[in-house]
Amino acid sequence: MFQTAAIVLAAGQGKRMQSAVAKQFLLLNNEPVVCHSLRAFEESDVETIILVTGSDEIEYCREEIVKKYGFKKVSAIVAGGKERYHSVYEGLCALSGVLAADGIVLIHDGARPMITQEIISRTIEAAKEHGACVAAMPVKDTIKVADADGFAAATLDRSTLW
């Protein structure tokens, strides 16, 4: 039984980017973006990784991501669902029977390559202490609330936003 697992979501289509290539497969430093996320978990205290991708990307991920880059902790590559929460569910199903009842599951967007060992370790420790946690960064941008006509109605206090 595993005590810690990560579900790395890589099933997005990148519609908002209007790119022919999904953002998790775009190259960053000559490697697909998802590799940077997977490597962070591979080198962490996480014991197993579930990679969730599109049903037509499973073989590509197996050969061109997991095997090519030598990710040993990826224990399953599963098809995601229509929405992110469906994909999370599929990842959790893949952990059924292999994760200890008191185990910790980290869920990460594979198109977010800046995850670090420190963030992973702090997240695991906070989950152990509090039962759950969310890793987040403080907002740096000014956030405006718009009225029904699209005009700025209020400015949110960014010191309370993450």
Coordinates of N, CA and C in Angstrom, one line a residue:
M1 N 0.8 -1.2 0.0 CA 0.0 0.0 0.0 C 0.9 1.3 0.0
F2 N 0.5 2.2 -0.8 CA 1.2 3.5 -0.9 C 0.7 4.4 0.1
Q3 N 1.6 5.3 0.7 CA 1.1 6.3 1.6 C 0.9 7.7 0.9
T4 N 1.7 7.9 -0.1 CA 1.6 9.2 -0.9 C 1.5 8.9 -2.4
A5 N 0.6 9.6 -3.0 CA 0.4 9.5 -4.4 C 0.2 10.9 -5.1
A6 N 0.5 11.0 -6.3 CA 0.2 12.2 -7.1 C -0.6 11.8 -8.3
I7 N -1.6 12.6 -8.6 CA -2.4 12.5 -9.8 C -2.0 13.8 -10.6
V8 N -1.4 13.5 -11.7 CA -1.0 14.6 -12.6 C -1.9 14.6 -13.8
L9 N -2.6 15.8 -13.9 CA -3.7 15.9 -14.9 C -3.0 16.5 -16.2
A10 N -3.2 15.8 -17.3 CA -2.6 16.2 -18.6 C -3.6 15.9 -19.7
A11 N -4.9 16.1 -19.4 CA -5.9 15.8 -20.4 C -6.5 17.0 -21.1
G12 N -6.0 18.2 -20.7 CA -6.6 19.4 -21.2 C -6.3 19.5 -22.7
Q13 N -7.2 20.3 -23.4 CA -7.1 20.5 -24.8 C -6.5 21.9 -25.2
G14 N -6.3 22.7 -24.2 CA -5.7 24.0 -24.5 C -6.6 24.9 -25.4
K15 N -7.9 24.8 -25.3 CA -8.8 25.6 -26.1 C -8.6 27.1 -26.0
R16 N -8.4 27.6 -24.8 CA -8.2 29.0 -24.6 C -6.9 29.5 -25.3
M17 N -5.9 28.7 -25.4 CA -4.6 29.1 -26.0 C -4.8 29.1 -27.6
Q18 N -5.8 28.4 -28.1 CA -6.0 28.3 -29.5 C -4.7 27.7 -30.2
S19 N -4.1 26.7 -29.6 CA -2.9 26.1 -30.1 C -3.3 24.7 -30.7
A20 N -2.6 24.3 -31.7 CA -2.8 23.0 -32.3 C -2.3 21.9 -31.4
V21 N -1.4 22.3 -30.5 CA -0.8 21.3 -29.5 C -1.3 21.7 -28.1
A22 N -1.7 20.7 -27.4 CA -2.2 21.0 -26.0 C -1.0 21.5 -25.2
K23 N -1.3 22.5 -24.3 CA -0.1 23.1 -23.6 C 0.7 22.2 -22.8
Q24 N 0.2 21.1 -22.3 CA 1.0 20.2 -21.5 C 2.0 19.5 -22.4
F25 N 1.9 19.5 -23.7 CA 2.8 18.8 -24.6 C 3.7 19.8 -25.4
L26 N 3.5 21.1 -25.2 CA 4.4 22.1 -25.8 C 5.8 22.0 -25.2
L27 N 6.8 22.3 -25.9 CA 8.1 22.2 -25.4 C 8.6 23.3 -24.5
L28 N 9.2 23.0 -23.4 CA 9.8 24.0 -22.5 C 11.2 23.4 -22.2
N29 N 12.2 24.2 -22.6 CA 13.6 23.7 -22.5 C 13.8 22.3 -23.1
N30 N 13.2 22.2 -24.3 CA 13.3 21.0 -25.2 C 12.6 19.8 -24.6
E31 N 11.7 19.9 -23.6 CA 10.9 18.8 -23.1 C 9.5 19.2 -23.0
P32 N 8.6 18.3 -23.2 CA 7.2 18.6 -23.0 C 6.9 19.2 -21.6
V33 N 6.1 20.2 -21.5 CA 5.8 20.8 -20.2 C 5.4 19.8 -19.1
V34 N 4.6 18.8 -19.5 CA 4.2 17.8 -18.4 C 5.4 17.1 -17.8
C35 N 6.5 17.0 -18.6 CA 7.7 16.3 -18.0 C 8.3 17.1 -16.8
H36 N 8.2 18.4 -16.8 CA 8.7 19.1 -15.7 C 7.9 18.9 -14.5
S37 N 6.6 18.8 -14.6 CA 5.7 18.4 -13.5 C 6.0 17.0 -13.0
L38 N 6.0 16.1 -13.9 CA 6.3 14.7 -13.6 C 7.6 14.5 -12.9
R39 N 8.7 15.2 -13.4 CA 10.0 15.1 -12.8 C 10.0 15.6 -11.3
A40 N 9.2 16.6 -11.0 CA 9.2 17.1 -9.7 C 8.6 16.1 -8.7
F41 N 7.6 15.4 -9.2 CA 7.0 14.3 -8.3 C 7.8 13.1 -8.3
E42 N 8.5 12.8 -9.4 CA 9.4 11.6 -9.5 C 10.5 11.8 -8.5
E43 N 11.0 13.0 -8.3 CA 12.1 13.2 -7.4 C 11.7 13.6 -6.0
S44 N 10.4 13.5 -5.7 CA 9.9 13.8 -4.4 C 9.6 12.6 -3.5
D45 N 9.0 12.8 -2.4 CA 8.7 11.7 -1.5 C 7.4 10.9 -1.9
V46 N 6.8 11.4 -3.0 CA 5.6 10.8 -3.5 C 6.0 9.4 -4.0
E47 N 5.2 8.4 -3.7 CA 5.6 7.0 -4.0 C 5.1 6.5 -5.3
T48 N 3.9 7.0 -5.8 CA 3.4 6.6 -7.0 C 2.7 7.8 -7.7
I49 N 2.7 7.7 -9.0 CA 2.1 8.8 -9.8 C 1.1 8.2 -10.8
I50 N -0.1 8.8 -10.9 CA -1.1 8.5 -11.9 C -1.1 9.6 -12.9
L51 N -0.9 9.3 -14.1 CA -0.9 10.3 -15.2 C -2.2 10.2 -15.9
V52 N -3.0 11.3 -15.9 CA -4.3 11.3 -16.5 C -4.2 12.1 -17.8
T53 N -4.6 11.5 -18.9 CA -4.5 12.2 -20.2 C -5.7 11.9 -21.0
G54 N -5.8 12.4 -22.2 CA -6.9 12.1 -23.1 C -6.8 10.7 -23.6
S55 N -7.9 10.1 -23.9 CA -7.9 8.7 -24.3 C -7.1 8.4 -25.5
D56 N -7.0 9.4 -26.4 CA -6.2 9.2 -27.6 C -4.7 9.6 -27.4
E57 N -4.3 10.0 -26.2 CA -3.0 10.3 -25.9 C -2.3 9.3 -25.0
I58 N -2.9 8.3 -24.6 CA -2.4 7.3 -23.6 C -1.1 6.7 -24.2
E59 N -1.1 6.2 -25.4 CA 0.0 5.5 -25.9 C 1.2 6.5 -26.1
Y60 N 0.8 7.7 -26.6 CA 1.9 8.8 -26.7 C 2.5 9.1 -25.4
C61 N 1.7 9.2 -24.4 CA 2.3 9.5 -23.0 C 3.2 8.3 -22.5
R62 N 2.7 7.1 -22.8 CA 3.5 5.9 -22.4 C 4.8 5.9 -23.1
E63 N 4.9 6.1 -24.4 CA 6.1 5.9 -25.1 C 7.0 7.2 -25.1
E64 N 6.3 8.4 -25.4 CA 7.1 9.6 -25.6 C 7.3 10.5 -24.3
I65 N 6.6 10.1 -23.3 CA 6.8 10.8 -22.0 C 7.4 9.9 -20.9
V66 N 6.6 8.9 -20.5 CA 7.0 8.0 -19.4 C 8.3 7.2 -19.8
K67 N 8.2 6.5 -20.8 CA 9.4 5.6 -21.2 C 10.6 6.5 -21.6
K68 N 10.3 7.4 -22.5 CA 11.4 8.3 -23.1 C 12.2 9.0 -22.0
Y69 N 11.5 9.5 -21.0 CA 12.2 10.3 -19.9 C 12.4 9.5 -18.7
G70 N 12.1 8.2 -18.7 CA 12.4 7.4 -17.5 C 11.7 7.6 -16.2
F71 N 10.4 7.9 -16.3 CA 9.6 8.2 -15.1 C 9.2 6.8 -14.5
K72 N 9.9 6.4 -13.4 CA 9.7 5.1 -12.8 C 8.4 5.0 -11.9
K73 N 8.1 6.2 -11.3 CA 7.0 6.2 -10.4 C 5.6 6.3 -11.0
V74 N 5.5 6.5 -12.3 CA 4.2 6.5 -13.0 C 3.7 5.1 -13.1
S75 N 2.7 4.8 -12.2 CA 2.2 3.4 -12.2 C 1.0 3.2 -13.1
A76 N 0.4 4.2 -13.5 CA -0.7 4.1 -14.5 C -0.9 5.4 -15.3
I77 N -1.4 5.1 -16.5 CA -1.7 6.2 -17.4 C -3.2 6.0 -17.7
V78 N -4.1 6.9 -17.3 CA -5.5 6.6 -17.5 C -6.1 7.8 -18.3
A79 N -7.2 7.4 -19.0 CA -8.0 8.4 -19.7 C -8.8 9.3 -18.8
G80 N -8.7 10.6 -19.0 CA -9.5 11.6 -18.2 C -10.9 11.7 -18.7
G81 N -11.6 12.6 -18.2 CA -13.0 12.8 -18.6 C -13.3 14.1 -19.3
K82 N -14.5 14.4 -19.4 CA -14.9 15.7 -20.1 C -14.5 16.9 -19.4
E83 N -14.6 16.9 -18.1 CA -14.2 18.1 -17.3 C -13.1 17.7 -16.3
R84 N -12.4 18.6 -15.8 CA -11.3 18.4 -14.9 C -11.7 17.5 -13.7
Y85 N -12.9 17.7 -13.1 CA -13.3 16.9 -12.0 C -13.5 15.4 -12.4
H86 N -13.9 15.2 -13.6 CA -14.0 13.8 -14.1 C -12.6 13.2 -14.2
S87 N -11.7 13.9 -14.7 CA -10.3 13.4 -14.8 C -9.7 13.1 -13.4
V88 N -10.0 14.0 -12.4 CA -9.6 13.7 -11.0 C -10.2 12.4 -10.5
Y89 N -11.5 12.2 -10.8 CA -12.2 11.0 -10.4 C -11.5 9.8 -11.0
E90 N -11.2 9.8 -12.3 CA -10.5 8.7 -13.0 C -9.1 8.4 -12.3
G91 N -8.4 9.5 -12.0 CA -7.1 9.3 -11.3 C -7.3 8.6 -9.9
L92 N -8.3 9.1 -9.2 CA -8.6 8.5 -7.9 C -9.0 7.0 -8.0
C93 N -9.8 6.7 -9.0 CA -10.2 5.3 -9.3 C -9.0 4.4 -9.5
A94 N -8.0 5.0 -10.2 CA -6.8 4.2 -10.5 C -6.0 3.9 -9.2
L95 N -6.2 4.7 -8.2 CA -5.5 4.5 -6.9 C -6.3 3.5 -6.0
S96 N -7.5 3.2 -6.4 CA -8.3 2.3 -5.5 C -7.6 1.0 -5.3
G97 N -7.5 0.6 -4.0 CA -6.8 -0.6 -3.7 C -5.3 -0.6 -3.6
V98 N -4.7 0.5 -4.0 CA -3.2 0.6 -3.8 C -2.8 1.7 -2.9
L99 N -3.7 2.6 -2.5 CA -3.4 3.7 -1.6 C -3.9 3.3 -0.2
A100 N -3.1 3.5 0.8 CA -3.5 3.3 2.2 C -4.7 4.1 2.5
A101 N -5.5 3.7 3.4 CA -6.8 4.4 3.8 C -6.4 5.8 4.3
D102 N -5.3 5.9 5.0 CA -4.9 7.2 5.5 C -3.9 7.9 4.6
G103 N -3.8 7.4 3.3 CA -2.8 8.0 2.4 C -3.1 9.4 2.0
I104 N -2.1 10.0 1.4 CA -2.3 11.4 0.9 C -2.2 11.4 -0.6
V105 N -3.1 12.1 -1.3 CA -3.1 12.3 -2.7 C -2.9 13.7 -3.1
L106 N -1.9 14.0 -3.8 CA -1.7 15.3 -4.4 C -2.2 15.4 -5.8
I107 N -2.9 16.4 -6.1 CA -3.5 16.6 -7.4 C -2.9 17.8 -8.1
H108 N -2.3 17.6 -9.3 CA -1.5 18.7 -9.9 C -1.9 18.8 -11.4
D109 N -2.0 20.0 -11.8 CA -2.2 20.3 -13.3 C -0.8 20.2 -14.0
G110 N -0.7 19.2 -14.8 CA 0.5 18.9 -15.5 C 1.0 20.0 -16.4
A111 N 0.1 21.0 -16.7 CA 0.5 22.1 -17.6 C 1.1 23.2 -16.7
R112 N 1.3 23.0 -15.4 CA 1.9 24.0 -14.5 C 3.3 23.4 -14.1
P113 N 4.3 23.8 -14.9 CA 5.6 23.1 -14.7 C 6.5 23.7 -13.5
M114 N 6.0 24.7 -12.8 CA 6.9 25.3 -11.8 C 6.7 24.7 -10.4
I115 N 6.2 23.6 -10.3 CA 6.0 22.9 -9.0 C 7.5 22.5 -8.5
T116 N 7.7 22.7 -7.2 CA 9.0 22.4 -6.7 C 9.0 21.4 -5.6
Q117 N 10.2 20.9 -5.2 CA 10.3 19.9 -4.1 C 9.8 20.5 -2.8
E118 N 10.1 21.8 -2.6 CA 9.6 22.5 -1.4 C 8.1 22.5 -1.3
I119 N 7.5 22.9 -2.4 CA 6.0 23.0 -2.4 C 5.4 21.6 -2.2
I120 N 6.0 20.6 -2.8 CA 5.4 19.2 -2.6 C 5.6 18.8 -1.2
S121 N 6.8 19.0 -0.6 CA 7.0 18.6 0.8 C 6.1 19.3 1.7
R122 N 6.0 20.7 1.6 CA 5.1 21.5 2.4 C 3.7 21.0 2.3
T123 N 3.3 20.7 1.1 CA 1.9 20.3 0.9 C 1.6 18.9 1.6
I124 N 2.5 18.0 1.5 CA 2.4 16.7 2.2 C 2.3 16.9 3.7
E125 N 3.2 17.7 4.2 CA 3.2 18.0 5.7 C 1.9 18.7 6.1
A126 N 1.5 19.7 5.4 CA 0.2 20.4 5.7 C -1.0 19.4 5.7
A127 N -1.0 18.6 4.7 CA -2.1 17.6 4.6 C -2.1 16.6 5.8
K128 N -0.9 16.2 6.2 CA -0.8 15.3 7.4 C -1.3 16.1 8.6
E129 N -0.9 17.3 8.7 CA -1.3 18.1 9.9 C -2.8 18.5 10.0
H130 N -3.3 18.9 8.8 CA -4.6 19.5 8.8 C -5.7 18.6 8.1
G131 N -5.3 17.5 7.5 CA -6.2 16.6 6.8 C -6.4 16.9 5.4
A132 N -6.1 18.2 5.0 CA -6.2 18.6 3.6 C -5.5 19.9 3.4
C133 N -5.2 20.3 2.2 CA -4.6 21.6 2.0 C -4.6 21.9 0.5
V134 N -4.4 23.2 0.2 CA -4.3 23.6 -1.2 C -3.0 24.4 -1.3
A135 N -2.1 24.1 -2.2 CA -0.9 24.9 -2.5 C -1.4 26.1 -3.4
A136 N -1.0 27.3 -3.0 CA -1.4 28.5 -3.7 C -0.3 29.5 -3.6
M137 N -0.4 30.5 -4.5 CA 0.6 31.6 -4.5 C -0.2 32.9 -4.3
P138 N 0.3 33.9 -3.6 CA -0.4 35.2 -3.5 C -0.6 35.8 -4.9
V139 N -1.7 36.5 -5.1 CA -2.0 37.2 -6.3 C -1.1 38.5 -6.3
K140 N -0.5 38.7 -7.5 CA 0.3 39.9 -7.6 C -0.5 41.0 -8.4
D141 N -1.4 40.6 -9.3 CA -2.2 41.5 -10.1 C -3.3 42.2 -9.3
T142 N -3.7 43.4 -9.8 CA -4.8 44.1 -9.2 C -6.1 43.4 -9.8
I143 N -7.0 43.0 -8.9 CA -8.2 42.4 -9.4 C -9.4 43.3 -9.2
K144 N -10.1 43.5 -10.3 CA -11.3 44.4 -10.4 C -12.6 43.5 -10.4
V145 N -13.6 44.0 -9.8 CA -15.0 43.4 -9.9 C -15.7 44.3 -10.8
A146 N -16.3 43.7 -11.9 CA -17.1 44.5 -12.8 C -18.6 44.4 -12.5
D147 N -19.2 45.5 -12.9 CA -20.7 45.6 -12.7 C -21.3 44.9 -14.0
A148 N -22.7 44.9 -14.0 CA -23.4 44.3 -15.1 C -23.1 44.9 -16.5
D149 N -22.6 46.2 -16.5 CA -22.2 46.8 -17.8 C -20.8 46.6 -18.1
G150 N -20.0 45.9 -17.3 CA -18.6 45.7 -17.6 C -17.7 46.8 -17.0
F151 N -18.2 47.7 -16.2 CA -17.4 48.8 -15.7 C -16.8 48.3 -14.3
A152 N -15.6 48.8 -14.0 CA -15.0 48.5 -12.7 C -15.9 49.0 -11.5
A153 N -16.4 48.1 -10.7 CA -17.2 48.5 -9.6 C -16.5 48.5 -8.2
A154 N -15.4 47.7 -8.2 CA -14.6 47.5 -6.9 C -13.3 47.0 -7.2
T155 N -12.3 47.3 -6.3 CA -11.0 46.7 -6.4 C -10.9 45.8 -5.2
L156 N -10.5 44.5 -5.4 CA -10.4 43.6 -4.3 C -9.0 43.8 -3.6
D157 N -9.0 43.5 -2.4 CA -7.8 43.6 -1.6 C -6.9 42.4 -1.9
R158 N -5.9 42.6 -2.6 CA -5.1 41.4 -3.1 C -4.3 40.7 -1.9
S159 N -4.2 41.4 -0.8 CA -3.6 40.7 0.4 C -4.4 39.5 0.9
T160 N -5.7 39.5 0.5 CA -6.5 38.4 0.9 C -6.7 37.4 -0.2
L161 N -6.1 37.6 -1.4 CA -6.3 36.7 -2.5 C -5.1 35.8 -2.8
W162 N -5.4 34.6 -3.2 CA -4.3 33.6 -3.5 C -4.6 33.0 -4.8

